[in-house]
């Protein structure tokens, strides 16, 4: 590499780090907005977020960035770059090509709108006020449709959104995978519905002190290896994780006094996200690769810790006595009864509290609605009716209000259309990864039963976490498991688990 090209590379890396710094500041302001910022400060904070996001966007699509990319993406130059540098160049090139035609004022308007919208959503959800929230959502969808035109329509308009969260994902692929999954899960659900030996869940319908829930959540996070010197646990309306940098990865949960399981499993879920980002290799810190490679892979880690470890019998063999100490009202409930209760299968209204089997139906509902919005002309005003119709069709139940229906998720208020499919992809990736983990770590159940979770975190760090975004989702899953995404592992896992629980 000649001296001038070397200088281009160094200047590019400085610019990329500057963009990363903007994103860290934006992430911190956004975290504060959702964890207790005063409501009167929301309008000004939203404008600040819009301004910073626009400045980062201008850097990403600047003439300076174009000049660096023109040089560094020359084939003979690209092949001389170190792997990390080459991957950063490729990521920036993809983002530049996608975004260079978007007017910066559109980015600013969108960021301000979504910042205000998320705060409005909290009130709308609480008051079940879809009419009050609808104008925000209408404007978000309108702007998102404009962005699709700027970015370039792929096979369908919705394909463009899917690709933002899972590179290379298409409607055709998701439809095929979901069809394959439904072909095995629907008969399984029918068998479970007909089963006589159903778990008793009455003892879960009690009041559980939220301070004790917080203490237990902190305890479990510490057990799984979450580094509190590189993160913190807070409360928010909808649980989330924010990775500012590997040394600052924050998570939130939500405590419900009439549901002891909600905070536990959301803490495990967000803790899985956080372990991923806390354990990215130090060499990637400050680069655009210091984040998860896709939302599907990210969700695989949250779902693996939440469900495949956190809802397992070995896990509760170790931690159930600790739970009983925090909540004496469970002292007379046997371990097996508790384990079966937290793994019950039943149609429910709330996605984040759904069992592992019906959860995928919640995702399919959202996926189909989003397709209708962007590909088929569904209007925002008709969302509640469409939502309720699909819940009746897929789960046989109807929301009693929009707060537990179409307003239950934060995602649309932030413009995250195309995200939901990654949750089911995450379930599939997680089952496939867990299959490999069991093969390579035959003592897995014994380690979990002993509360020795750190070797699991270390294995995941070695196979997944440390690479950040330096490997594509496809490269990563093939390197870890030896094959591309295969939904049969999830179906196999669920069939075996529920056959045992329901004595099928």
XYZ file of C-alpha atoms in Angstrom:
504
model
C 0.000 0.000 0.000
C 1.511 3.349 -1.043
C 1.939 6.245 1.367
C -1.006 8.265 0.035
C -3.385 5.293 0.356
C -2.098 4.691 3.880
C -2.898 8.316 4.720
C -6.400 7.867 3.231
C -6.913 4.837 5.467
C -5.827 6.660 8.616
C -8.025 9.654 7.785
C -10.947 7.311 7.094
C -10.482 5.569 10.457
C -10.452 8.946 12.260
C -13.688 9.928 10.506
C -15.286 6.558 11.325
C -14.360 6.987 14.979
C -15.880 10.471 14.969
C -19.143 9.032 13.606
C -19.043 6.337 16.292
C -18.628 9.025 18.971
C -21.706 10.843 17.705
C -23.687 7.593 17.907
C -22.520 7.045 21.486
C -23.724 10.521 22.497
C -27.039 9.932 20.707
C -27.419 6.566 22.449
C -26.833 8.080 25.870
C -29.380 10.863 25.309
C -31.879 8.320 24.030
C -31.325 6.053 27.055
C -31.932 9.015 29.368
C -35.097 9.932 27.474
C -36.561 6.486 28.140
C -35.431 6.035 31.754
C -36.857 9.073 33.478
C -36.010 12.333 31.700
C -38.511 15.044 32.784
C -41.441 15.264 30.389
C -41.057 19.008 29.978
C -37.579 18.410 28.621
C -38.742 16.052 25.864
C -39.286 18.645 23.101
C -35.817 20.194 23.501
C -34.163 16.808 23.949
C -35.854 15.589 20.781
C -34.485 18.572 18.850
C -30.986 17.884 20.243
C -31.198 14.234 19.164
C -32.323 15.366 15.721
C -29.405 17.758 15.391
C -26.764 15.238 16.503
C -28.208 12.492 14.297
C -28.127 14.847 11.323
C -24.501 15.779 11.965
C -23.524 12.085 12.142
C -25.481 11.453 8.949
C -23.725 14.330 7.167
C -20.344 12.864 8.089
C -21.415 9.411 6.866
C -22.531 10.789 3.479
C -19.955 13.573 3.094
C -17.738 14.268 0.084
C -14.812 13.479 2.389
C -16.222 10.013 3.140
C -16.864 9.427 -0.575
C -13.267 10.315 -1.440
C -11.899 7.852 1.129
C -14.259 5.090 0.027
C -13.469 5.622 -3.659
C -9.822 4.962 -2.901
C -10.185 2.216 -0.296
C -12.752 0.128 -2.206
C -10.494 -0.260 -5.232
C -10.073 -4.077 -5.448
C -6.277 -3.983 -5.295
C -6.422 -1.701 -2.228
C -9.242 -3.545 -0.456
C -7.384 -6.851 -0.557
C -4.359 -5.251 1.144
C -6.343 -4.054 4.162
C -6.377 -5.801 7.517
C -9.612 -7.730 8.120
C -11.020 -5.190 10.596
C -10.210 -2.218 8.364
C -11.628 -3.945 5.293
C -14.864 -4.806 7.066
C -15.239 -1.216 8.289
C -14.704 0.101 4.776
C -17.296 -2.334 3.401
C -19.844 -1.369 6.068
C -19.329 2.348 5.434
C -19.576 1.828 1.692
C -22.894 0.014 2.075
C -24.249 2.763 4.335
C -22.963 5.500 2.030
C -24.522 3.937 -1.069
C -27.840 3.493 0.730
C -28.016 6.923 2.342
C -26.172 9.407 0.148
C -29.343 10.460 -1.660
C -31.355 11.097 1.545
C -31.699 14.837 2.351
C -30.200 15.586 5.813
C -33.287 17.593 6.768
C -35.353 14.403 6.363
C -33.079 12.594 8.802
C -33.417 15.429 11.299
C -37.205 15.546 10.960
C -37.440 11.769 11.391
C -35.200 11.696 14.494
C -37.131 14.511 16.184
C -40.430 12.839 15.311
C -39.467 9.413 16.688
C -37.991 10.884 19.874
C -41.280 12.667 20.564
C -43.280 9.672 19.394
C -41.689 7.256 21.878
C -42.640 9.535 24.765
C -46.168 9.970 23.372
C -46.404 6.186 23.040
C -45.790 5.692 26.771
C -48.843 7.812 27.605
C -50.907 6.285 24.794
C -50.149 2.756 25.948
C -50.977 3.615 29.552
C -54.274 5.239 28.557
C -55.075 2.881 25.686
C -55.318 5.966 23.471
C -54.660 4.870 19.894
C -56.420 7.938 18.493
C -53.937 10.178 20.321
C -50.933 8.219 19.073
C -52.121 7.620 15.513
C -50.928 10.997 14.099
C -47.340 10.227 15.190
C -47.458 6.777 13.631
C -49.004 8.112 10.418
C -46.117 10.582 10.035
C -43.512 7.910 10.832
C -44.870 5.517 8.201
C -45.063 8.339 5.649
C -41.423 9.304 6.248
C -40.333 5.667 6.213
C -41.978 5.209 2.815
C -40.037 8.229 1.566
C -36.794 6.762 2.912
C -37.462 3.499 1.068
C -37.614 5.473 -2.177
C -34.307 7.176 -1.337
C -32.627 3.927 -0.273
C -33.885 2.037 -3.284
C -36.688 -0.523 -3.407
C -35.487 -4.125 -3.350
C -37.770 -6.973 -4.491
C -40.536 -5.374 -2.412
C -40.673 -2.194 -0.360
C -40.695 -4.218 2.848
C -37.555 -6.098 1.759
C -35.699 -2.794 2.051
C -36.681 -2.541 5.722
C -35.896 -6.177 6.542
C -32.381 -5.733 5.160
C -31.732 -2.905 7.642
C -31.897 -5.326 10.571
C -30.817 -8.614 8.981
C -28.596 -8.112 5.915
C -29.815 -10.131 2.947
C -33.154 -11.014 4.525
C -36.128 -10.925 2.154
C -39.868 -11.471 2.306
C -39.400 -14.580 0.188
C -36.929 -16.061 2.692
C -38.978 -15.142 5.770
C -42.194 -16.488 4.258
C -40.460 -19.805 3.504
C -38.884 -20.126 6.955
C -42.098 -19.184 8.777
C -44.097 -21.654 6.677
C -41.618 -24.416 7.519
C -41.778 -23.525 11.214
C -45.588 -23.307 11.325
C -45.864 -26.731 9.679
C -44.319 -28.262 12.806
C -45.413 -25.880 15.558
C -49.139 -25.738 14.790
C -49.609 -29.543 15.213
C -47.518 -29.360 18.396
C -49.758 -26.628 19.781
C -52.843 -28.693 18.931
C -51.418 -31.657 20.859
C -50.674 -29.434 23.848
C -54.168 -27.921 23.783
C -55.615 -31.446 23.857
C -53.293 -32.654 26.619
C -54.862 -33.511 29.961
C -51.752 -33.031 32.091
C -51.597 -29.235 32.085
C -49.438 -27.208 34.508
C -51.101 -25.422 37.412
C -50.257 -21.706 37.341
C -52.534 -20.439 40.138
C -49.626 -19.767 42.506
C -48.158 -17.251 40.053
C -51.264 -15.062 40.450
C -50.094 -13.276 43.579
C -48.529 -9.965 44.574
C -44.717 -10.033 44.436
C -42.758 -7.155 45.964
C -41.051 -5.192 43.178
C -37.997 -4.350 45.329
C -37.388 -8.058 45.808
C -37.852 -8.559 42.063
C -35.118 -5.992 41.480
C -32.777 -7.716 43.948
C -33.321 -11.100 42.308
C -32.826 -9.638 38.817
C -29.511 -8.087 39.886
C -28.451 -11.415 41.410
C -29.215 -13.392 38.239
C -27.462 -10.859 36.013
C -24.364 -11.155 38.182
C -24.544 -14.966 37.981
C -24.630 -14.959 34.165
C -21.545 -12.758 34.012
C -23.001 -9.303 33.373
C -20.303 -6.790 34.290
C -21.797 -4.070 36.492
C -18.600 -2.046 36.135
C -19.476 -1.863 32.432
C -23.228 -1.428 32.761
C -26.257 -0.856 34.956
C -29.870 -1.989 35.389
C -32.675 0.577 35.304
C -36.448 0.532 34.892
C -38.427 1.533 31.794
C -41.905 1.006 30.360
C -40.513 -1.439 27.779
C -37.266 -3.329 28.567
C -34.300 -2.591 26.303
C -30.502 -2.697 26.068
C -28.242 0.145 24.949
C -24.644 -0.566 23.978
C -22.782 2.741 24.081
C -19.387 0.996 23.932
C -18.111 -2.348 25.294
C -17.366 -0.630 28.611
C -20.856 0.869 28.939
C -23.752 -1.425 28.071
C -26.944 -0.521 29.938
C -30.123 -2.536 30.302
C -33.603 -1.918 31.645
C -36.477 -4.078 32.826
C -40.045 -3.500 33.975
C -41.368 -4.724 37.342
C -44.980 -5.914 37.542
C -46.169 -6.579 41.080
C -48.662 -9.222 39.936
C -46.149 -11.129 37.757
C -42.869 -12.299 39.252
C -41.695 -13.901 36.006
C -41.867 -10.831 33.750
C -38.880 -8.959 35.222
C -36.848 -12.155 35.663
C -37.086 -13.189 32.043
C -36.783 -9.687 30.622
C -33.621 -9.219 32.713
C -32.224 -12.484 31.347
C -33.249 -11.392 27.838
C -31.650 -7.947 28.011
C -28.707 -9.451 29.879
C -28.100 -11.713 26.871
C -27.992 -8.652 24.612
C -25.603 -6.975 27.033
C -23.187 -9.919 27.313
C -22.809 -9.788 23.538
C -21.828 -6.115 23.505
C -19.743 -6.132 26.701
C -17.549 -8.911 25.321
C -16.741 -7.536 21.876
C -12.988 -7.689 21.355
C -11.092 -4.632 22.592
C -9.495 -4.218 19.173
C -12.911 -3.224 17.781
C -13.634 -0.578 20.463
C -14.255 2.815 18.907
C -14.871 1.341 15.465
C -18.160 0.939 13.620
C -17.790 -2.825 14.161
C -18.197 -2.617 17.955
C -21.797 -3.842 17.883
C -23.750 -6.986 17.084
C -23.592 -8.201 13.512
C -27.393 -8.244 13.041
C -30.557 -8.116 15.086
C -31.231 -11.788 14.358
C -27.896 -12.828 15.872
C -28.394 -10.312 18.693
C -31.815 -11.769 19.479
C -30.336 -15.267 19.403
C -28.293 -14.335 22.444
C -31.133 -12.731 24.366
C -33.473 -15.639 23.616
C -30.798 -18.261 24.367
C -30.207 -16.834 27.853
C -33.868 -16.054 28.530
C -35.380 -19.338 27.384
C -32.957 -22.138 26.597
C -30.995 -21.494 29.776
C -33.360 -19.379 31.909
C -36.461 -21.564 31.461
C -34.587 -24.858 31.759
C -34.986 -27.319 34.618
C -31.233 -27.315 35.468
C -31.346 -23.513 35.846
C -34.180 -23.608 38.363
C -32.748 -26.648 40.135
C -29.962 -24.256 41.101
C -31.840 -20.946 41.530
C -35.335 -21.834 42.722
C -34.339 -21.812 46.408
C -32.921 -18.308 45.919
C -36.219 -17.228 44.385
C -38.145 -18.730 47.307
C -35.975 -16.782 49.752
C -36.925 -13.569 47.970
C -40.588 -14.603 47.792
C -41.671 -16.801 50.742
C -45.161 -17.183 49.205
C -43.550 -19.729 46.861
C -42.048 -21.788 49.717
C -44.671 -24.528 49.469
C -44.549 -24.727 45.654
C -42.485 -27.636 44.389
C -39.664 -27.084 41.912
C -41.276 -29.254 39.241
C -44.570 -27.388 39.554
C -42.819 -24.039 39.220
C -40.790 -25.247 36.220
C -43.887 -26.512 34.440
C -45.811 -23.322 35.251
C -43.200 -20.979 33.745
C -43.210 -23.148 30.618
C -46.973 -23.369 30.179
C -48.307 -22.942 26.655
C -51.391 -20.783 26.296
C -52.644 -18.087 24.013
C -51.874 -14.688 25.524
C -52.104 -11.074 24.474
C -48.651 -9.761 25.409
C -45.689 -10.752 23.226
C -42.902 -10.304 25.776
C -44.735 -12.542 28.264
C -45.611 -15.274 25.741
C -44.355 -18.837 26.009
C -41.650 -20.107 23.669
C -44.103 -21.807 21.341
C -46.799 -19.170 20.811
C -44.210 -16.367 20.853
C -43.470 -17.074 17.210
C -47.141 -16.516 16.356
C -46.940 -13.069 17.957
C -44.007 -12.327 15.644
C -45.741 -13.681 12.541
C -48.727 -11.407 13.276
C -46.501 -8.325 13.418
C -44.527 -9.394 10.369
C -47.693 -9.840 8.302
C -49.094 -6.481 9.444
C -45.860 -4.689 8.534
C -45.917 -6.310 5.099
C -49.473 -5.036 4.672
C -48.433 -1.508 5.694
C -45.529 -1.225 3.274
C -46.463 -3.570 0.424
C -50.244 -3.642 0.375
C -51.450 -0.165 1.319
C -52.823 -0.864 4.812
C -53.536 2.489 6.481
C -52.432 3.397 9.989
C -56.006 4.148 11.047
C -56.920 0.512 10.334
C -54.108 -1.030 12.403
C -56.182 -1.801 15.551
C -58.851 -3.620 13.559
C -56.257 -5.610 11.587
C -54.304 -6.396 14.759
C -57.376 -7.708 16.585
C -58.473 -9.768 13.597
C -55.102 -11.512 13.384
C -54.973 -12.189 17.134
C -58.355 -13.850 16.843
C -57.196 -15.854 13.805
C -53.797 -16.996 15.143
C -54.318 -17.155 18.908
C -58.098 -17.277 19.327
C -58.194 -14.252 21.643
C -59.066 -10.573 21.410
C -57.496 -7.605 23.250
C -59.929 -5.763 25.511
C -58.181 -2.460 24.729
C -55.427 -1.079 22.468
C -52.955 -0.836 25.345
C -52.743 -4.629 25.450
C -53.209 -4.780 21.683
C -51.704 -2.669 18.941
C -49.978 -0.269 21.378
C -48.146 -2.880 23.448
C -44.727 -2.644 21.722
C -42.388 0.353 21.607
C -40.866 -0.570 18.227
C -43.222 1.240 15.848
C -43.042 4.458 17.876
C -39.293 4.470 17.137
C -39.781 3.610 13.470
C -38.374 0.090 13.838
C -40.358 -1.520 11.031
C -38.654 -4.705 9.822
C -37.285 -5.524 13.283
C -39.849 -8.039 14.548
C -38.879 -10.874 12.205
C -35.446 -10.888 13.853
C -36.988 -12.207 17.112
C -38.100 -15.455 15.481
C -34.856 -15.619 13.518
C -33.146 -15.213 16.888
C -35.075 -18.205 18.265
C -33.932 -20.286 15.287
C -30.306 -19.140 15.512
C -30.364 -19.754 19.287
C -31.592 -23.348 18.939
C -28.972 -24.056 16.295
C -26.200 -22.513 18.421
C -27.432 -24.361 21.521
C -27.301 -27.650 19.603
C -23.611 -27.019 18.864
C -22.935 -25.852 22.427
C -24.371 -29.102 23.818
C -22.256 -31.150 21.432
C -19.063 -29.310 22.363
C -19.903 -29.020 26.076
C -21.510 -32.342 27.130
C -21.455 -31.232 30.777
C -23.671 -28.215 29.991
C -26.676 -29.220 32.121
C -24.438 -30.060 35.074
C -22.731 -26.657 34.840
C -26.084 -24.873 34.784
C -27.353 -26.968 37.688
C -24.258 -25.947 39.666
C -24.789 -22.282 38.813
C -21.516 -22.285 36.894
C -22.668 -20.112 33.978
C -19.345 -18.422 33.197
C -18.001 -21.249 30.959
C -21.130 -20.770 28.818
C -20.461 -17.034 28.549
C -16.821 -17.745 27.684
C -17.806 -20.214 24.935
C -20.237 -17.702 23.444
C -17.604 -14.977 23.685
C -15.105 -17.127 21.796
C -17.605 -18.177 19.115
C -19.776 -15.062 18.737
C -19.380 -12.047 21.015
C -15.768 -11.079 20.343
C -16.309 -10.681 16.616
C -18.860 -7.862 16.906
C -19.809 -6.863 13.388
C -16.562 -8.066 11.821
C -18.346 -11.192 10.540
C -21.637 -11.268 8.660
C -24.555 -13.227 10.182
C -24.098 -15.959 7.587
C -20.337 -16.185 8.166
C -20.901 -16.345 11.912
C -23.595 -19.039 12.017
C -21.672 -21.227 9.553
C -18.440 -20.806 11.543
C -20.195 -21.716 14.816
C -22.529 -24.514 13.672
C -21.194 -25.660 10.298
C -24.364 -24.787 8.367
C -26.649 -21.939 7.332
C -29.782 -21.078 9.329
C -31.906 -24.196 9.798
C -35.332 -23.790 11.501
C -35.577 -27.523 12.236
C -33.374 -27.126 15.317
C -35.955 -24.854 16.929
C -38.813 -27.208 16.087
C -36.816 -30.190 17.420
C -36.059 -28.337 20.661
C -39.669 -27.256 21.245
C -41.126 -30.684 20.412
C -38.766 -32.430 22.849
C -39.248 -29.867 25.633
C -43.032 -29.755 25.539
C -43.454 -33.492 25.067
C -41.779 -33.871 28.456
C -43.612 -31.012 30.186
C -47.064 -31.995 28.918
C -46.445 -35.764 29.009
C -47.367 -36.054 25.313
